[in-house]
Amino acid sequence: MSWVVEEWKEGLSTRVLQKIHDLESQVEKFKKERQQRQFQLESLEAALEKQKQKVVKEKNEGATLKRENQNLMELCDNLEKNRQKLFHELQMKESEINFQEGQLISSRKQVESLEQGLKRYKSELERQPKTFGSGNTSFENTPQRINTGSPTAIYNELRCRIQELENKLQIQTQDVKANVMKLQDTHLQVENMQMELTEKEKTLNKATNEIIKIRIQLNQTTDQILTTKQQFEKNAKDYAQKLSQLEQALQTMQLKEKELKENYEEIKKQNNFLSCQSAEHLQEISQLKEGLCSTKLSLQQSQHFAEDLKSKPGGFYCA
């Protein structure tokens, strides 16, 4: 066994030094165990904090998904309103087209009627010179019987009627063209509205699909939050139990360490006391040795003196 002997340990017996060494070893052992327990405690606290951050993060993700879902629902509502508005406008345009087509058909019938009347008048006008040449002043085959004073009046009236019909025909033809252009423009508007409605429906379907996906993800996130929360509560309970056990173990080690320190200090005090006693005994022994040496020296001197007396003639004689 080898260890560095401190100054206060000098002169102690091997048994005492061994006991001190055992106590110091136990103190070091408890210090290491306390450090390990402290490290475990810090690790548990770090794991608990990490779990808390995970729960907070998942809650934030859930809140973000809820906001996105709300925004998409509002977008879908707006798209649905726009779609209904476009659908209503489309129905109105289709009604307008039906009305314009009816007007166009009516105008075309009027044009056809005017064209037929114009053809009859022109045909009658073409026959007038022949009638005038033959001296026949009867117009039995004309669309209308006109009895005037002379054939020229009848001719002029036909030309006026033809001119009037041509003017009406021209006006009606212009109306028909305008109605056709208006109908074409309305058809174009309807086609554009149908395309826009189709795009709105595509966007609405896309947004609806995204809402479905977000709701699925939101449900999964909610389930994950609940699972994580349950796991967190379970871990927190386990951590609390382990923490309580660690605190109890630390308290026990602290008490044991305190007891060891007290024993250690008591041994040091006893050692100091023994050292003082040993020093006193050594001093007494030294004094006794000095007295013994002095006594021996006196005894030797007395012996030498006695021998000197015996060796002298007529010296001291004891009967």
Tab-separated table of C-alpha atoms in Angstrom:
chain	number	residue	atom	x	y	z
A	1	MET	CA	0.000	0.000	0.000
A	2	SER	CA	1.394	3.338	-1.014
A	3	TRP	CA	0.001	6.845	-0.664
A	4	VAL	CA	1.395	10.264	0.008
A	5	VAL	CA	1.518	10.836	3.743
A	6	GLU	CA	0.435	14.348	4.683
A	7	GLU	CA	2.250	16.250	7.367
A	8	TRP	CA	-0.468	15.797	9.967
A	9	LYS	CA	-0.397	12.016	9.385
A	10	GLU	CA	3.263	11.615	10.196
A	11	GLY	CA	3.933	9.371	13.125
A	12	LEU	CA	0.526	7.608	12.958
A	13	SER	CA	0.284	3.875	13.151
A	14	THR	CA	-0.378	1.784	10.077
A	15	ARG	CA	-3.828	0.783	11.357
A	16	VAL	CA	-4.869	4.410	11.849
A	17	LEU	CA	-3.490	5.400	8.460
A	18	GLN	CA	-5.400	2.509	6.864
A	19	LYS	CA	-8.630	3.625	8.513
A	20	ILE	CA	-8.072	7.225	7.365
A	21	HIS	CA	-7.373	5.978	3.857
A	22	ASP	CA	-10.596	3.929	3.862
A	23	LEU	CA	-12.585	6.951	4.997
A	24	GLU	CA	-11.011	9.139	2.305
A	25	SER	CA	-11.765	6.471	-0.317
A	26	GLN	CA	-15.400	6.362	0.791
A	27	VAL	CA	-15.600	10.162	0.606
A	28	GLU	CA	-14.211	10.141	-2.944
A	29	LYS	CA	-16.595	7.345	-3.889
A	30	PHE	CA	-19.575	9.289	-2.572
A	31	LYS	CA	-18.373	12.409	-4.393
A	32	LYS	CA	-18.236	10.491	-7.689
A	33	GLU	CA	-21.661	8.975	-7.053
A	34	ARG	CA	-23.037	12.414	-6.261
A	35	GLN	CA	-21.556	13.776	-9.503
A	36	GLN	CA	-23.133	10.891	-11.425
A	37	ARG	CA	-26.492	11.501	-9.750
A	38	GLN	CA	-26.200	15.200	-10.507
A	39	PHE	CA	-25.424	14.401	-14.144
A	40	GLN	CA	-28.431	12.058	-14.309
A	41	LEU	CA	-30.588	14.759	-12.753
A	42	GLU	CA	-29.419	17.348	-15.286
A	43	SER	CA	-29.960	14.838	-18.115
A	44	LEU	CA	-33.515	14.181	-16.936
A	45	GLU	CA	-34.215	17.904	-16.687
A	46	ALA	CA	-32.790	18.429	-20.207
A	47	ALA	CA	-34.930	15.570	-21.580
A	48	LEU	CA	-37.993	17.009	-19.867
A	49	GLU	CA	-37.297	20.461	-21.323
A	50	LYS	CA	-36.798	18.932	-24.774
A	51	GLN	CA	-40.120	17.118	-24.442
A	52	LYS	CA	-41.804	20.384	-23.442
A	53	GLN	CA	-40.331	22.131	-26.490
A	54	LYS	CA	-41.572	19.292	-28.700
A	55	VAL	CA	-45.106	19.666	-27.322
A	56	VAL	CA	-44.986	23.449	-27.839
A	57	LYS	CA	-43.687	22.979	-31.396
A	58	GLU	CA	-46.451	20.519	-32.256
A	59	LYS	CA	-49.052	22.861	-30.758
A	60	ASN	CA	-47.690	25.703	-32.898
A	61	GLU	CA	-47.820	23.470	-35.982
A	62	GLY	CA	-51.413	22.582	-35.131
A	63	ALA	CA	-52.298	26.265	-34.729
A	64	THR	CA	-50.630	27.025	-38.085
A	65	LEU	CA	-52.614	24.256	-39.776
A	66	LYS	CA	-55.817	25.584	-38.216
A	67	ARG	CA	-55.077	29.068	-39.567
A	68	GLU	CA	-54.315	27.649	-43.024
A	69	ASN	CA	-57.522	25.617	-42.882
A	70	GLN	CA	-59.504	28.719	-41.879
A	71	ASN	CA	-57.927	30.756	-44.688
A	72	LEU	CA	-58.694	28.036	-47.235
A	73	MET	CA	-62.272	27.758	-45.979
A	74	GLU	CA	-62.695	31.515	-46.393
A	75	LEU	CA	-61.147	31.241	-49.860
A	76	CYS	CA	-63.555	28.422	-50.730
A	77	ASP	CA	-66.497	30.479	-49.478
A	78	ASN	CA	-65.419	33.401	-51.652
A	79	LEU	CA	-64.887	31.101	-54.629
A	80	GLU	CA	-68.302	29.525	-54.103
A	81	LYS	CA	-69.924	32.960	-53.918
A	82	ASN	CA	-68.143	34.018	-57.109
A	83	ARG	CA	-69.136	30.756	-58.778
A	84	GLN	CA	-72.780	31.244	-57.825
A	85	LYS	CA	-72.615	34.848	-59.027
A	86	LEU	CA	-71.104	33.772	-62.352
A	87	PHE	CA	-73.654	30.976	-62.661
A	88	HIS	CA	-76.477	33.475	-62.077
A	89	GLU	CA	-74.974	35.891	-64.611
A	90	LEU	CA	-74.567	33.000	-67.042
A	91	GLN	CA	-78.230	32.096	-66.657
A	92	MET	CA	-79.167	35.729	-67.260
A	93	LYS	CA	-76.957	35.819	-70.363
A	94	GLU	CA	-78.508	32.597	-71.627
A	95	SER	CA	-81.970	34.101	-71.082
A	96	GLU	CA	-80.782	37.207	-72.915
A	97	ILE	CA	-79.493	35.023	-75.761
A	98	ASN	CA	-82.835	33.236	-75.967
A	99	PHE	CA	-84.602	36.602	-76.057
A	100	GLN	CA	-82.200	37.937	-78.701
A	101	GLU	CA	-82.559	34.768	-80.752
A	102	GLY	CA	-86.340	35.210	-80.568
A	103	GLN	CA	-85.975	38.821	-81.687
A	104	LEU	CA	-83.620	37.717	-84.460
A	105	ILE	CA	-86.083	35.092	-85.676
A	106	SER	CA	-88.891	37.656	-85.580
A	107	SER	CA	-86.722	40.193	-87.433
A	108	ARG	CA	-85.773	37.616	-90.038
A	109	LYS	CA	-89.436	36.768	-90.560
A	110	GLN	CA	-90.188	40.459	-90.973
A	111	VAL	CA	-87.301	40.760	-93.443
A	112	GLU	CA	-88.583	37.762	-95.368
A	113	SER	CA	-92.082	39.252	-95.376
A	114	LEU	CA	-90.717	42.594	-96.577
A	115	GLU	CA	-88.619	40.870	-99.235
A	116	GLN	CA	-91.636	38.940	-100.468
A	117	GLY	CA	-93.757	42.124	-100.556
A	118	LEU	CA	-90.926	43.947	-102.316
A	119	LYS	CA	-90.683	41.186	-104.883
A	120	ARG	CA	-94.441	41.363	-105.510
A	121	TYR	CA	-94.365	45.125	-105.924
A	122	LYS	CA	-91.329	44.941	-108.195
A	123	SER	CA	-93.010	42.244	-110.260
A	124	GLU	CA	-96.149	44.364	-110.497
A	125	LEU	CA	-94.035	47.376	-111.386
A	126	GLU	CA	-92.353	45.411	-114.157
A	127	ARG	CA	-95.760	44.471	-115.569
A	128	GLN	CA	-97.020	48.062	-115.527
A	129	PRO	CA	-95.451	49.160	-118.872
A	130	LYS	CA	-97.043	46.205	-120.624
A	131	THR	CA	-100.361	47.010	-119.068
A	132	PHE	CA	-100.083	50.644	-120.065
A	133	GLY	CA	-99.209	49.630	-123.653
A	134	SER	CA	-102.282	47.402	-124.034
A	135	GLY	CA	-104.589	50.077	-122.618
A	136	ASN	CA	-105.778	47.786	-119.836
A	137	THR	CA	-106.227	49.797	-116.675
A	138	SER	CA	-107.411	46.955	-114.447
A	139	PHE	CA	-105.047	45.603	-111.770
A	140	GLU	CA	-106.838	42.482	-110.698
A	141	ASN	CA	-103.618	40.532	-110.076
A	142	THR	CA	-101.920	43.201	-107.927
A	143	PRO	CA	-101.603	42.644	-104.172
A	144	GLN	CA	-103.911	45.588	-103.587
A	145	ARG	CA	-106.492	47.058	-105.895
A	146	ILE	CA	-105.759	50.727	-106.269
A	147	ASN	CA	-108.395	52.754	-108.141
A	148	THR	CA	-106.914	56.062	-109.122
A	149	GLY	CA	-107.660	58.428	-111.897
A	150	SER	CA	-104.732	57.376	-114.155
A	151	PRO	CA	-102.225	54.485	-114.630
A	152	THR	CA	-99.335	56.872	-113.928
A	153	ALA	CA	-100.663	57.493	-110.404
A	154	ILE	CA	-100.933	53.774	-110.016
A	155	TYR	CA	-97.207	53.453	-111.139
A	156	ASN	CA	-95.988	56.259	-108.897
A	157	GLU	CA	-97.765	54.751	-105.920
A	158	LEU	CA	-96.090	51.396	-106.587
A	159	ARG	CA	-92.712	53.046	-106.770
A	160	CYS	CA	-93.401	54.835	-103.475
A	161	ARG	CA	-94.468	51.584	-101.883
A	162	ILE	CA	-91.373	49.853	-103.244
A	163	GLN	CA	-89.164	52.664	-101.901
A	164	GLU	CA	-90.915	52.475	-98.554
A	165	LEU	CA	-90.486	48.704	-98.426
A	166	GLU	CA	-86.825	48.999	-99.403
A	167	ASN	CA	-86.274	51.538	-96.611
A	168	LYS	CA	-88.042	49.306	-94.125
A	169	LEU	CA	-86.087	46.328	-95.424
A	170	GLN	CA	-82.820	48.235	-95.072
A	171	ILE	CA	-83.701	49.306	-91.530
A	172	GLN	CA	-84.845	45.809	-90.633
A	173	THR	CA	-81.696	44.322	-92.186
A	174	GLN	CA	-79.559	46.691	-90.127
A	175	ASP	CA	-81.526	45.681	-87.026
A	176	VAL	CA	-80.963	42.037	-87.898
A	177	LYS	CA	-77.235	42.642	-88.345
A	178	ALA	CA	-77.117	44.550	-85.054
A	179	ASN	CA	-79.013	41.737	-83.334
A	180	VAL	CA	-76.667	39.183	-84.887
A	181	MET	CA	-73.621	41.126	-83.693
A	182	LYS	CA	-75.191	41.565	-80.274
A	183	LEU	CA	-76.017	37.864	-80.182
A	184	GLN	CA	-72.471	36.968	-81.198
A	185	ASP	CA	-71.085	39.303	-78.538
A	186	THR	CA	-73.394	37.763	-75.954
A	187	HIS	CA	-72.331	34.274	-77.066
A	188	LEU	CA	-68.705	35.347	-76.660
A	189	GLN	CA	-69.448	36.711	-73.196
A	190	VAL	CA	-71.180	33.457	-72.307
A	191	GLU	CA	-68.195	31.445	-73.542
A	192	ASN	CA	-65.828	33.636	-71.497
A	193	MET	CA	-68.075	33.306	-68.471
A	194	GLN	CA	-68.217	29.539	-68.953
A	195	MET	CA	-64.414	29.419	-69.166
A	196	GLU	CA	-64.133	31.615	-66.066
A	197	LEU	CA	-66.706	29.463	-64.294
A	198	THR	CA	-64.727	26.355	-65.236
A	199	GLU	CA	-61.534	27.923	-63.869
A	200	LYS	CA	-63.361	28.946	-60.691
A	201	GLU	CA	-64.659	25.401	-60.283
A	202	LYS	CA	-61.134	24.021	-60.816
A	203	THR	CA	-59.749	26.454	-58.243
A	204	LEU	CA	-62.591	25.594	-55.883
A	205	ASN	CA	-61.973	21.860	-56.315
A	206	LYS	CA	-58.245	22.388	-55.773
A	207	ALA	CA	-58.875	24.434	-52.628
A	208	THR	CA	-61.366	21.819	-51.410
A	209	ASN	CA	-58.781	19.077	-51.931
A	210	GLU	CA	-56.211	21.156	-50.056
A	211	ILE	CA	-58.693	21.632	-47.217
A	212	ILE	CA	-59.238	17.872	-47.093
A	213	LYS	CA	-55.476	17.290	-47.003
A	214	ILE	CA	-54.984	19.937	-44.307
A	215	ARG	CA	-57.837	18.490	-42.255
A	216	ILE	CA	-56.281	15.026	-42.520
A	217	GLN	CA	-52.907	16.493	-41.546
A	218	LEU	CA	-54.580	18.481	-38.770
A	219	ASN	CA	-56.251	15.341	-37.427
A	220	GLN	CA	-52.931	13.503	-37.591
A	221	THR	CA	-51.203	16.409	-35.845
A	222	THR	CA	-53.928	16.502	-33.197
A	223	ASP	CA	-53.545	12.769	-32.626
A	224	GLN	CA	-49.787	13.212	-32.499
A	225	ILE	CA	-50.156	16.071	-30.010
A	226	LEU	CA	-52.412	13.928	-27.824
A	227	THR	CA	-49.982	11.009	-28.051
A	228	THR	CA	-47.015	13.256	-27.327
A	229	LYS	CA	-48.900	14.900	-24.470
A	230	GLN	CA	-49.730	11.517	-22.952
A	231	GLN	CA	-46.127	10.404	-23.412
A	232	PHE	CA	-44.956	13.699	-21.944
A	233	GLU	CA	-47.217	13.298	-18.914
A	234	LYS	CA	-46.012	9.708	-18.457
A	235	ASN	CA	-42.372	10.763	-18.857
A	236	ALA	CA	-42.920	13.706	-16.525
A	237	LYS	CA	-44.349	11.340	-13.921
A	238	ASP	CA	-41.430	8.934	-14.381
A	239	TYR	CA	-38.976	11.823	-14.280
A	240	ALA	CA	-40.621	13.132	-11.111
A	241	GLN	CA	-40.281	9.722	-9.462
A	242	LYS	CA	-36.673	9.379	-10.600
A	243	LEU	CA	-36.004	12.944	-9.516
A	244	SER	CA	-37.458	12.223	-6.092
A	245	GLN	CA	-35.348	9.075	-5.844
A	246	LEU	CA	-32.261	10.987	-6.935
A	247	GLU	CA	-32.943	13.747	-4.427
A	248	GLN	CA	-33.380	11.166	-1.672
A	249	ALA	CA	-30.179	9.428	-2.783
A	250	LEU	CA	-28.369	12.775	-2.844
A	251	GLN	CA	-29.660	13.614	0.622
A	252	THR	CA	-28.550	10.187	1.849
A	253	MET	CA	-25.125	10.658	0.280
A	254	GLN	CA	-24.868	14.163	1.706
A	255	LEU	CA	-25.706	12.828	5.169
A	256	LYS	CA	-23.229	9.990	4.681
A	257	GLU	CA	-20.618	12.432	3.436
A	258	LYS	CA	-21.290	14.692	6.399
A	259	GLU	CA	-20.965	11.714	8.737
A	260	LEU	CA	-17.721	10.674	7.064
A	261	LYS	CA	-16.389	14.213	7.311
A	262	GLU	CA	-17.326	14.324	10.981
A	263	ASN	CA	-15.611	10.968	11.540
A	264	TYR	CA	-12.676	12.223	9.551
A	265	GLU	CA	-12.456	15.389	11.633
A	266	GLU	CA	-12.853	13.345	14.825
A	267	ILE	CA	-9.988	11.090	13.787
A	268	LYS	CA	-7.907	14.168	13.003
A	269	LYS	CA	-8.713	15.562	16.445
A	270	GLN	CA	-7.877	12.240	18.067
A	271	ASN	CA	-4.708	12.089	16.033
A	272	ASN	CA	-3.783	15.606	17.106
A	273	PHE	CA	-4.518	14.675	20.707
A	274	LEU	CA	-2.438	11.510	20.395
A	275	SER	CA	0.298	13.502	18.708
A	276	CYS	CA	0.281	15.965	21.601
A	277	GLN	CA	0.337	13.127	24.131
A	278	SER	CA	3.093	11.414	22.193
A	279	ALA	CA	5.091	14.633	22.164
A	280	GLU	CA	4.577	15.023	25.916
A	281	HIS	CA	5.590	11.400	26.517
A	282	LEU	CA	8.606	11.847	24.321
A	283	GLN	CA	9.502	14.969	26.268
A	284	GLU	CA	9.059	13.104	29.565
A	285	ILE	CA	11.134	10.210	28.239
A	286	SER	CA	13.762	12.671	27.100
A	287	GLN	CA	13.772	14.280	30.539
A	288	LEU	CA	13.971	10.857	32.185
A	289	LYS	CA	16.819	9.926	29.882
A	290	GLU	CA	18.592	13.134	30.774
A	291	GLY	CA	18.014	12.440	34.519
A	292	LEU	CA	19.201	8.870	34.085
A	293	CYS	CA	22.313	10.018	32.303
A	294	SER	CA	22.945	12.586	35.021
A	295	THR	CA	22.415	9.948	37.704
A	296	LYS	CA	24.733	7.512	35.942
A	297	LEU	CA	27.348	10.218	35.615
A	298	SER	CA	27.070	11.062	39.340
A	299	LEU	CA	27.285	7.386	40.178
A	300	GLN	CA	30.379	6.969	38.065
A	301	GLN	CA	31.949	10.010	39.674
A	302	SER	CA	31.158	8.602	43.132
A	303	GLN	CA	32.661	5.266	42.198
A	304	HIS	CA	35.811	6.931	40.911
A	305	PHE	CA	36.071	8.993	44.092
A	306	ALA	CA	35.676	5.887	46.277
A	307	GLU	CA	38.274	4.024	44.308
A	308	ASP	CA	40.649	6.957	44.661
A	309	LEU	CA	40.180	6.957	48.423
A	310	LYS	CA	40.852	3.245	48.662
A	311	SER	CA	44.013	3.493	46.681
A	312	LYS	CA	45.605	6.190	48.928
A	313	PRO	CA	47.816	4.953	51.949
A	314	GLY	CA	46.261	5.492	55.304
A	315	GLY	CA	43.146	6.194	53.599
A	316	PHE	CA	39.693	5.827	54.838
A	317	TYR	CA	39.018	2.468	56.492
A	318	CYS	CA	35.681	1.113	57.404
A	319	ALA	CA	35.523	-1.534	60.199
